[in-house]
Coordinates of C-alpha atoms in Angstrom, one line a residue:
M1 CA -24.3 -8.8 3.3
C2 CA -27.2 -7.3 1.3
F3 CA -27.2 -8.8 -2.2
L4 CA -28.4 -6.4 -4.9
S5 CA -30.9 -7.4 -7.5
D6 CA -29.7 -8.0 -11.1
T7 CA -32.7 -6.0 -12.4
D8 CA -34.3 -2.6 -11.9
L9 CA -31.0 -0.9 -11.2
D10 CA -30.3 2.5 -12.7
L11 CA -26.8 2.0 -14.2
E12 CA -25.1 3.6 -17.2
T13 CA -22.4 1.2 -18.3
D14 CA -20.7 -0.3 -21.2
P15 CA -22.7 -3.5 -22.2
D16 CA -19.8 -5.8 -21.5
F17 CA -18.6 -3.9 -18.4
P18 CA -19.1 -6.1 -15.3
D19 CA -20.4 -4.1 -12.4
D20 CA -19.5 -6.5 -9.7
F21 CA -19.9 -5.9 -6.0
Q22 CA -17.3 -7.3 -3.7
S23 CA -16.5 -7.2 0.0
P24 CA -12.8 -8.2 0.1
Q25 CA -12.2 -7.1 3.7
I26 CA -14.8 -9.2 5.4
N27 CA -12.8 -12.4 5.9
S28 CA -9.4 -10.7 6.1
E29 CA -10.3 -8.2 8.8
Y30 CA -12.2 -10.2 11.4
P31 CA -9.3 -12.5 12.6
M32 CA -7.4 -9.3 13.5
Y33 CA -10.1 -8.3 16.0
G34 CA -10.1 -9.6 19.5
A35 CA -7.7 -9.5 22.4
A36 CA -4.6 -7.4 21.4
G37 CA -6.0 -6.8 17.9
Y38 CA -7.6 -3.9 16.1
H39 CA -9.8 -1.4 17.9
P40 CA -13.4 -1.6 16.6
V41 CA -14.3 1.7 14.9
H42 CA -17.6 3.0 13.5
L43 CA -18.4 6.0 11.4
G44 CA -19.3 8.9 13.6
D45 CA -17.2 7.6 16.6
L46 CA -15.6 10.3 18.7
Y47 CA -12.0 10.0 20.1
D48 CA -9.8 12.0 22.5
D49 CA -12.6 13.5 24.5
G50 CA -14.6 14.3 21.4
L51 CA -11.9 16.1 19.5
Y52 CA -11.8 13.7 16.5
R53 CA -14.9 12.4 14.7
I54 CA -14.5 9.4 12.3
V55 CA -15.8 10.2 8.8
H56 CA -14.1 7.5 6.5
K57 CA -11.5 4.8 6.4
I58 CA -8.3 5.7 4.5
G59 CA -6.6 2.3 4.6
A60 CA -4.8 -0.3 6.6
G61 CA -1.2 -1.1 7.4
D62 CA 0.5 -4.2 8.7
T63 CA -0.4 -3.4 12.3
S64 CA -2.9 -0.6 12.1
M65 CA -6.0 0.9 10.6
I66 CA -6.0 4.5 9.3
W67 CA -9.1 6.5 9.6
L68 CA -10.1 10.0 8.2
A69 CA -11.3 12.2 11.1
R70 CA -12.4 15.8 11.5
D71 CA -10.6 17.8 14.2
S72 CA -13.5 19.8 15.7
L73 CA -11.1 22.3 17.4
S74 CA -8.9 23.2 14.5
C75 CA -11.5 22.4 11.8
I76 CA -9.0 20.4 9.8
W77 CA -8.9 16.9 8.3
V78 CA -6.5 14.4 10.0
A79 CA -5.6 10.8 9.7
L80 CA -5.8 8.7 12.8
R81 CA -3.5 5.7 12.7
M82 CA -4.8 3.3 15.4
M83 CA -2.3 0.6 16.2
M84 CA -3.1 -2.9 17.2
A85 CA -3.0 -3.4 20.9
D86 CA -0.3 -6.1 20.7
Q87 CA 2.4 -3.7 19.6
P88 CA 5.5 -3.7 21.8
S89 CA 6.4 -0.5 23.7
S90 CA 9.5 -0.2 21.5
V91 CA 7.4 0.8 18.6
E92 CA 6.1 3.9 20.4
E93 CA 9.6 4.6 21.7
N94 CA 11.0 4.4 18.1
I95 CA 8.4 6.8 16.8
V96 CA 8.7 9.3 19.6
K97 CA 12.5 9.2 19.3
C98 CA 12.5 9.8 15.5
H99 CA 10.0 12.6 15.9
S100 CA 12.3 14.3 18.4
I101 CA 15.4 13.9 16.2
L102 CA 13.6 15.4 13.2
A103 CA 12.3 18.2 15.4
R104 CA 15.8 18.9 16.7
H105 CA 17.0 19.3 13.1
G106 CA 14.2 21.8 12.5
Q107 CA 12.7 19.5 9.9
Y108 CA 9.3 18.5 11.3
G109 CA 7.9 21.9 11.2
G110 CA 9.4 22.9 7.9
D111 CA 9.7 19.6 6.0
P112 CA 6.4 17.8 5.3
R113 CA 8.3 14.8 3.7
F114 CA 8.8 13.1 7.1
I115 CA 5.6 12.1 8.7
T116 CA 5.8 10.7 12.3
Y117 CA 2.9 12.4 14.0
T118 CA 1.5 15.8 15.0
R119 CA 0.4 14.4 18.4
Y120 CA -0.6 11.1 19.8
F121 CA -2.9 9.6 22.4
H122 CA -4.1 6.2 23.7
I123 CA -7.4 4.4 23.3
D124 CA -8.6 1.9 25.9
G125 CA -11.0 -0.5 24.3
P126 CA -12.4 -4.0 24.5
N127 CA -9.2 -5.4 22.8
G128 CA -6.6 -3.6 24.9
R129 CA -4.7 -0.3 24.9
H130 CA -4.0 1.2 21.5
L131 CA -1.5 3.9 20.5
C132 CA -3.2 6.4 18.1
L133 CA -1.1 8.7 16.0
V134 CA -2.6 11.9 14.6
L135 CA -1.2 12.4 11.1
P136 CA -1.7 14.8 8.3
F137 CA -4.3 13.8 5.7
C138 CA -2.2 12.4 2.8
G139 CA -3.1 10.7 -0.4
P140 CA -2.5 7.2 -1.8
N141 CA 0.6 5.2 -1.3
L142 CA 2.8 4.0 -4.2
H143 CA 1.8 0.4 -3.7
S144 CA -1.8 1.2 -4.6
L145 CA -0.6 3.2 -7.7
S146 CA 1.8 0.5 -8.9
N147 CA 0.1 -2.8 -8.3
Y148 CA 0.5 -5.0 -11.4
M149 CA -2.8 -5.2 -13.4
K150 CA -4.7 -3.0 -10.9
S151 CA -2.6 0.2 -11.5
R152 CA 0.6 1.3 -13.1
M153 CA 2.5 4.5 -13.1
K154 CA 3.9 6.1 -16.2
P155 CA 7.7 5.8 -16.6
Q156 CA 8.4 9.5 -16.3
F157 CA 6.3 9.7 -13.1
V158 CA 8.1 6.7 -11.7
Q159 CA 11.5 8.4 -12.3
A160 CA 10.4 11.6 -10.8
L161 CA 9.0 9.9 -7.7
A162 CA 12.0 7.6 -7.4
Y163 CA 14.3 10.6 -7.3
Q164 CA 12.2 12.2 -4.6
A165 CA 12.3 8.9 -2.6
T166 CA 16.0 8.8 -2.9
D167 CA 16.4 12.4 -1.9
I168 CA 14.2 11.8 1.2
L169 CA 16.3 8.8 2.2
R170 CA 19.5 10.7 1.7
D171 CA 18.2 13.5 4.0
L172 CA 17.0 11.0 6.6
H173 CA 20.4 9.3 6.7
A174 CA 22.0 12.7 7.0
R175 CA 20.0 13.2 10.2
G176 CA 21.3 10.0 11.7
I177 CA 18.2 7.9 11.2
C178 CA 17.6 4.6 9.4
H179 CA 14.0 4.0 8.4
G180 CA 14.2 0.2 8.5
N181 CA 11.1 -0.4 6.3
I182 CA 11.4 1.4 3.0
R183 CA 8.8 0.1 0.6
P184 CA 6.1 1.5 -1.8
G185 CA 3.4 1.2 0.9
N186 CA 5.3 3.7 3.1
L187 CA 5.7 6.3 0.4
V188 CA 2.6 8.4 0.0
L189 CA 1.6 11.4 -2.2
R190 CA 0.5 14.6 -0.6
I191 CA -2.9 16.0 -1.6
R192 CA -4.3 19.5 -1.9
N193 CA -5.6 21.2 1.3
L194 CA -9.2 20.0 1.7
D195 CA -9.9 21.6 5.1
H196 CA -12.5 23.9 3.6
L197 CA -14.7 20.8 2.9
D198 CA -17.2 19.4 5.4
D199 CA -18.2 15.8 5.6
Q200 CA -20.5 16.0 2.6
G201 CA -17.9 17.8 0.6
I202 CA -15.5 14.8 1.3
Y203 CA -18.2 12.4 0.2
R204 CA -19.0 14.3 -2.9
L205 CA -15.3 14.3 -3.8
F206 CA -14.4 10.7 -3.0
G207 CA -17.8 9.0 -2.7
Q208 CA -19.9 7.8 0.3
P209 CA -18.3 5.2 2.5
M210 CA -19.1 1.7 1.4
I211 CA -20.1 -0.6 4.2
D212 CA -20.9 -4.2 4.7
E213 CA -21.8 -6.6 7.5
L214 CA -18.9 -8.2 9.2
K215 CA -19.3 -12.0 8.9
T216 CA -17.4 -14.9 10.4
E217 CA -16.7 -18.2 8.8
S218 CA -18.4 -20.0 11.7
G219 CA -21.4 -17.8 11.5
R220 CA -20.9 -16.5 15.1
V221 CA -22.1 -13.0 15.7
P222 CA -19.1 -10.9 16.8
G223 CA -19.3 -9.2 20.2
L224 CA -17.9 -5.9 21.3
E225 CA -14.4 -6.9 20.2
A226 CA -15.4 -6.3 16.5
P227 CA -17.3 -3.5 14.7
R228 CA -20.9 -4.0 13.7
Y229 CA -19.9 -3.4 10.1
V230 CA -16.7 -2.9 8.0
V231 CA -16.0 0.2 5.9
G232 CA -14.4 0.2 2.5
F233 CA -11.3 2.3 1.8
L234 CA -11.5 5.8 0.5
D235 CA -10.7 5.8 -3.2
F236 CA -8.5 8.7 -3.9
M237 CA -8.3 7.9 -7.6
S238 CA -12.1 8.2 -8.1
S239 CA -12.1 11.9 -7.3
G240 CA -13.8 14.1 -9.9
E241 CA -11.0 16.6 -9.7
D242 CA -7.2 16.4 -9.4
V243 CA -6.4 16.4 -5.7
L244 CA -2.9 14.8 -5.9
L245 CA 0.3 16.7 -5.5
N246 CA 3.4 15.2 -7.1
E247 CA 5.2 15.3 -3.8
L248 CA 6.2 12.3 -1.7
C249 CA 6.1 11.8 2.0
L250 CA 7.8 9.0 4.0
I251 CA 5.6 7.4 6.7
D252 CA 5.7 4.5 9.2
F253 CA 8.7 5.0 11.5
D254 CA 7.8 1.9 13.6
H255 CA 11.1 0.1 12.7
A256 CA 13.3 3.3 12.5
F257 CA 16.5 3.6 14.6
E258 CA 19.5 5.8 15.1
I259 CA 22.4 4.9 12.8
S260 CA 24.6 5.0 15.9
S261 CA 22.5 2.3 17.5
P262 CA 21.9 -0.3 14.8
K263 CA 19.1 -2.9 15.1
T264 CA 17.9 -5.9 13.2
P265 CA 14.3 -4.9 12.1
A266 CA 11.8 -7.3 10.6
P267 CA 10.1 -5.6 7.6
L268 CA 8.5 -7.5 4.8
P269 CA 10.8 -10.2 3.3
D270 CA 10.5 -8.7 -0.2
F271 CA 12.3 -5.6 0.9
L272 CA 14.7 -7.1 3.4
A273 CA 18.4 -6.6 2.6
P274 CA 20.3 -9.9 2.5
E275 CA 22.7 -8.9 5.3
V276 CA 19.7 -8.3 7.6
A277 CA 18.1 -11.6 6.4
V278 CA 21.0 -13.5 7.7
G279 CA 20.9 -11.8 11.1
K280 CA 23.3 -8.8 10.7
P281 CA 22.3 -5.3 11.9
A282 CA 20.6 -3.0 9.5
S283 CA 22.3 0.1 8.3
P284 CA 21.9 2.9 5.7
A285 CA 23.0 0.4 3.1
S286 CA 20.0 -1.8 4.1
D287 CA 17.7 1.1 3.4
V288 CA 19.3 1.6 0.0
W289 CA 18.7 -2.1 -0.9
A290 CA 15.0 -1.7 0.0
L291 CA 15.0 1.5 -2.1
G292 CA 16.3 -0.5 -5.0
V293 CA 13.5 -3.1 -4.7
T294 CA 11.0 -0.3 -4.2
T295 CA 12.2 1.5 -7.4
L296 CA 11.9 -1.7 -9.4
N297 CA 8.5 -2.4 -7.9
M298 CA 7.4 1.1 -8.9
R299 CA 8.6 0.7 -12.5
S300 CA 7.2 -2.8 -13.0
G301 CA 4.2 -3.1 -10.8
I302 CA 5.4 -6.2 -9.0
S303 CA 8.1 -7.4 -6.7
L304 CA 11.4 -8.8 -8.0
F305 CA 10.9 -11.8 -5.9
P306 CA 8.0 -14.4 -6.3
Y307 CA 5.0 -14.6 -4.0
H308 CA 6.4 -17.5 -2.0
V309 CA 9.3 -15.4 -0.6
D310 CA 7.7 -15.0 2.8
C311 CA 10.7 -15.4 5.1
P312 CA 14.4 -14.6 5.3
A313 CA 15.5 -18.1 4.2
H314 CA 13.4 -17.9 1.0
L315 CA 14.7 -14.4 0.3
I316 CA 18.3 -15.6 0.5
T317 CA 17.6 -18.5 -1.9
E318 CA 16.2 -16.0 -4.4
C319 CA 19.0 -13.5 -4.0
V320 CA 21.6 -16.3 -4.8
K321 CA 19.7 -17.0 -8.0
Y322 CA 20.1 -13.4 -9.1
F323 CA 23.2 -12.1 -7.4
G324 CA 25.4 -15.2 -6.7
E325 CA 26.6 -16.8 -3.5
L326 CA 26.8 -14.8 -0.2
P327 CA 30.2 -13.6 0.9
A328 CA 32.1 -16.3 2.7
P329 CA 32.9 -14.1 5.7
W330 CA 29.1 -13.7 6.4
E331 CA 29.0 -17.4 7.6
E332 CA 25.4 -17.9 6.7
P333 CA 23.4 -19.2 9.7
Y334 CA 20.8 -21.9 10.0
Y335 CA 17.2 -21.0 9.8
D336 CA 14.4 -22.0 12.2
K337 CA 11.0 -23.5 11.2
E338 CA 9.7 -20.0 10.4
G339 CA 12.6 -19.3 8.1
R340 CA 14.3 -16.9 10.4
P341 CA 18.1 -17.0 11.1
T342 CA 19.2 -18.7 14.3
S343 CA 22.5 -19.2 15.9
D344 CA 21.2 -22.4 17.6
K345 CA 21.8 -25.2 15.1
T346 CA 19.7 -27.5 17.2
K347 CA 16.7 -25.4 16.4
G348 CA 17.4 -24.8 12.7
C349 CA 18.6 -26.2 9.5
P350 CA 20.4 -24.9 6.3
R351 CA 18.2 -23.2 3.8
E352 CA 17.0 -24.7 0.6
V353 CA 19.6 -24.7 -2.1
S354 CA 18.7 -24.2 -5.8
D355 CA 20.9 -24.4 -8.9
E356 CA 18.6 -22.0 -10.8
I357 CA 20.2 -18.8 -12.2
H358 CA 18.1 -15.8 -13.0
S359 CA 19.0 -12.6 -15.0
L360 CA 18.2 -9.2 -13.5
K361 CA 18.9 -7.6 -16.9
Q362 CA 16.4 -9.9 -18.6
W363 CA 13.9 -9.3 -15.9
I364 CA 14.2 -5.5 -16.4
C365 CA 14.0 -5.9 -20.2
D366 CA 10.7 -7.8 -19.8
I367 CA 8.9 -4.9 -18.0
W368 CA 5.8 -4.0 -20.1
D369 CA 4.3 -0.6 -20.5
E370 CA 1.0 1.0 -21.6
P371 CA 0.0 0.3 -25.2
M372 CA 0.6 3.0 -27.7
Q373 CA -2.9 2.6 -29.3
A374 CA -6.0 4.0 -27.6
S375 CA -8.0 1.7 -25.4
E376 CA -11.2 0.3 -26.9
N377 CA -12.8 0.7 -23.5
E378 CA -15.3 3.5 -23.7
S379 CA -16.6 3.0 -20.2
T380 CA -17.0 6.1 -18.1
P381 CA -13.9 6.8 -16.0
A382 CA -14.0 5.7 -12.4
A383 CA -16.2 7.9 -10.3
P384 CA -17.9 7.1 -7.0
F385 CA -21.6 6.3 -7.4
I386 CA -24.3 4.6 -5.4
V387 CA -26.6 2.1 -7.2
R388 CA -30.2 3.2 -6.4
D389 CA -33.4 1.3 -6.4
E390 CA -35.9 3.9 -5.1
D391 CA -38.9 1.6 -4.9
R392 CA -37.5 -1.3 -3.0
P393 CA -38.0 -1.4 0.8
L394 CA -35.1 -1.9 3.2
P395 CA -34.6 -5.7 3.3
K396 CA -34.5 -7.5 6.6
S397 CA -31.0 -8.7 5.8
C398 CA -29.8 -5.2 6.6
D399 CA -31.3 -5.1 10.1
W400 CA -27.8 -5.4 11.5
L401 CA -27.1 -1.8 10.4
S402 CA -30.0 0.0 12.1
D403 CA -30.6 3.7 11.7
D404 CA -27.6 4.9 13.7
I405 CA -25.4 5.5 10.7
S406 CA -27.9 7.3 8.5
P407 CA -27.4 10.8 10.0
I408 CA -23.7 10.4 9.9
I409 CA -23.4 9.8 6.2
N410 CA -26.6 11.7 5.3
Y411 CA -28.5 8.7 3.9
N412 CA -32.1 7.7 4.4
P413 CA -32.4 4.2 5.9
Q414 CA -34.2 3.3 2.7
D415 CA -30.9 3.8 0.9
I416 CA -28.6 2.0 3.4
D417 CA -28.8 -1.3 1.5
Q418 CA -27.2 0.4 -1.5
L419 CA -24.2 1.2 0.6
S420 CA -23.6 -2.3 1.9
A421 CA -21.0 -3.4 -0.6
I422 CA -17.6 -2.4 -2.0
H423 CA -17.7 -1.5 -5.6
D424 CA -15.2 -3.2 -7.9
N425 CA -14.4 -0.8 -10.7
T426 CA -11.4 -2.6 -12.2
K427 CA -12.7 -2.2 -15.7
R428 CA -13.2 1.6 -15.3
P429 CA -10.2 3.7 -16.4
Y430 CA -8.9 6.4 -14.2
P431 CA -10.3 10.0 -14.6
K432 CA -8.5 11.8 -17.4
H433 CA -6.9 14.3 -15.1
Y434 CA -4.7 11.5 -13.9
A435 CA -3.9 10.1 -17.3
N436 CA -0.4 11.6 -17.5
R437 CA 0.7 9.9 -14.3
V438 CA -1.1 6.6 -14.0
W439 CA -3.1 4.1 -16.0
K440 CA -5.2 1.0 -15.2
P441 CA -4.2 -2.2 -17.1
S442 CA -7.3 -4.1 -16.1
A443 CA -9.4 -1.3 -17.8
F444 CA -7.5 -1.5 -21.1
K445 CA -9.2 -3.3 -23.9
I446 CA -7.3 -4.6 -27.0
N447 CA -8.9 -6.4 -29.9
G448 CA -12.2 -6.6 -28.1
T449 CA -10.7 -8.1 -25.0
Y450 CA -9.7 -6.6 -21.6
L451 CA -6.2 -7.3 -20.3
P452 CA -6.5 -10.0 -17.7
E453 CA -7.1 -8.6 -14.2
D454 CA -4.5 -10.9 -12.6
G455 CA -2.1 -10.8 -15.6
G456 CA -2.5 -14.6 -16.0
V457 CA 0.7 -15.6 -14.2
G458 CA 1.7 -12.8 -12.0
W459 CA 5.4 -12.5 -11.4
F460 CA 6.0 -15.5 -13.6
T461 CA 5.4 -13.2 -16.6
Y462 CA 8.8 -11.7 -16.2
L463 CA 10.9 -14.9 -16.2
P464 CA 13.1 -15.2 -19.2
G465 CA 11.8 -17.4 -22.0
N466 CA 8.3 -17.7 -20.4
S467 CA 5.7 -18.5 -23.1
D468 CA 2.8 -19.0 -20.7
V469 CA 1.6 -15.5 -21.0
E470 CA -1.8 -14.6 -22.3
G471 CA -1.9 -13.1 -25.8
N472 CA -2.7 -9.5 -24.9
L473 CA 0.2 -9.3 -22.6
Q474 CA 2.6 -10.6 -25.2
S475 CA 1.6 -7.7 -27.5
L476 CA 2.3 -4.9 -24.9
P477 CA 5.3 -2.7 -25.5
R478 CA 8.4 -3.3 -23.4
I479 CA 10.6 -0.9 -21.6
S480 CA 13.0 0.9 -24.0
T481 CA 16.4 -0.6 -24.5
Q482 CA 18.0 2.7 -23.4
E483 CA 16.0 2.9 -20.2
A484 CA 16.5 -0.8 -19.4
D485 CA 20.3 -0.4 -19.8
M486 CA 20.3 2.6 -17.4
L487 CA 18.0 1.1 -14.9
Y488 CA 20.1 -2.1 -14.8
D489 CA 23.3 -0.1 -14.4
L490 CA 21.7 1.6 -11.4
L491 CA 20.3 -1.5 -9.8
R492 CA 23.5 -3.6 -10.2
K493 CA 25.2 -1.0 -8.0
I494 CA 22.4 -1.4 -5.4
F495 CA 21.9 -5.2 -5.5
V496 CA 25.4 -6.1 -4.2
Y497 CA 26.2 -7.8 -1.0
E498 CA 29.1 -5.4 -0.1
G499 CA 30.2 -2.0 -1.3
R500 CA 26.6 -0.8 -2.0
I501 CA 26.1 2.6 -3.5
S502 CA 24.8 5.4 -1.1
A503 CA 21.6 7.3 -1.5
E504 CA 23.7 10.4 -2.1
D505 CA 25.5 8.8 -5.0
I506 CA 22.2 7.4 -6.5
L507 CA 20.9 10.9 -7.0
G508 CA 23.6 11.5 -9.7
H509 CA 22.7 8.5 -11.8
P510 CA 21.7 9.2 -15.4
W511 CA 18.5 7.1 -15.2
F512 CA 16.9 10.0 -13.4
G513 CA 18.0 12.3 -16.3
M514 CA 15.5 10.6 -18.6
V515 CA 12.6 12.4 -16.9

């Protein structure tokens, strides 16, 4: 990594605004490269016989990387979702089947809310064979917009999007499909059509790609199995103009299945319905449970369940704390050493039992919102920029990059070192054109002090009677009593073991009428 000097940098900032440079992906990405892992990708790479050219990185999922590419034939922007090579054939089968079902209903061509793919192809690389889905170029997912101190959505925006998410799920179920992995990360906003922009137009709008050397803990230089450098994610919220549409799409049909052929998927434990956690097949009701957790996540910025809920056994323990014991007819199974349900008692044991009792109503009442007073932070709203130091020569530490990338992103090699980091703008507020939809808690300053970036105690903030919360958080306004009552009334009909409300019925709930 190229370390930037603390002096001679042309920056216009608030005196107490920390302009830190970070590279959070370095240690997290590398272990996923290698046999059966990610495919190594570089800016400017061509795929599918030269049809697609890589221009930026959009993001990453549990099993894939998503890249922004230019379709040279149609002259449009597309997202290439490159799957890890270890994905079972059933994933491709699920996606293709769901695509076909939606097409039969006449929905894929006319309803942009369901995103499976426009086409797909395969990549044979050093780490194996990768499925690559060609997707429309969409905007940020709801996890990135509702992520505790990093970003929060305004209450009215949450209600509007939660209604859309419910409507999408209702229509998906009506077409005979269960999604199997409903969560904020799989709900994305659409964006305005940007096909008229060329590469440099994209970079002017969202910023140049931030890059850094890929390092290993051992110091070993990676081979062909890994990229020469890693690329930071495109920052939708830094755009100098409003590109977001208030319209949701549902993505990631990897775990989807036909309702008539139920399966037991394995999504993130946070969003797993309790019946699926104990080994029962998923159903539309399981999607509804995940929708409830997603809605609460959107409204609060965090998960209902604490960070250590990393397996079905832990999830059930937390569910019992909030919602009582499981129904006796379920005959709760034993769990293996990974916390997964097993019918073989010789390979498992009962889950951990706790006598704690938590209140969902109190949890909801403790949701905090944006302060009414204006922030004291006068820093310039987030906008992509490159730190420049015109007189400094290219340091030898950047020799790993070479000149091959400079014509791709239109940078002189003398400037490459300024690209070799991922900028942390947690203290910069969002641009004003997004102010009626989202706000950034970590950029909010009260009484001369910024709100803590990590909130001090994370999910623990919400536990009833907790007094270990930093002072500024204690002063934040809470959700209104009226909304808390309505949201609780909705969620108590979702968070039940049996007799769960349907997506169709959720749409008629008065909580949505508060928009």
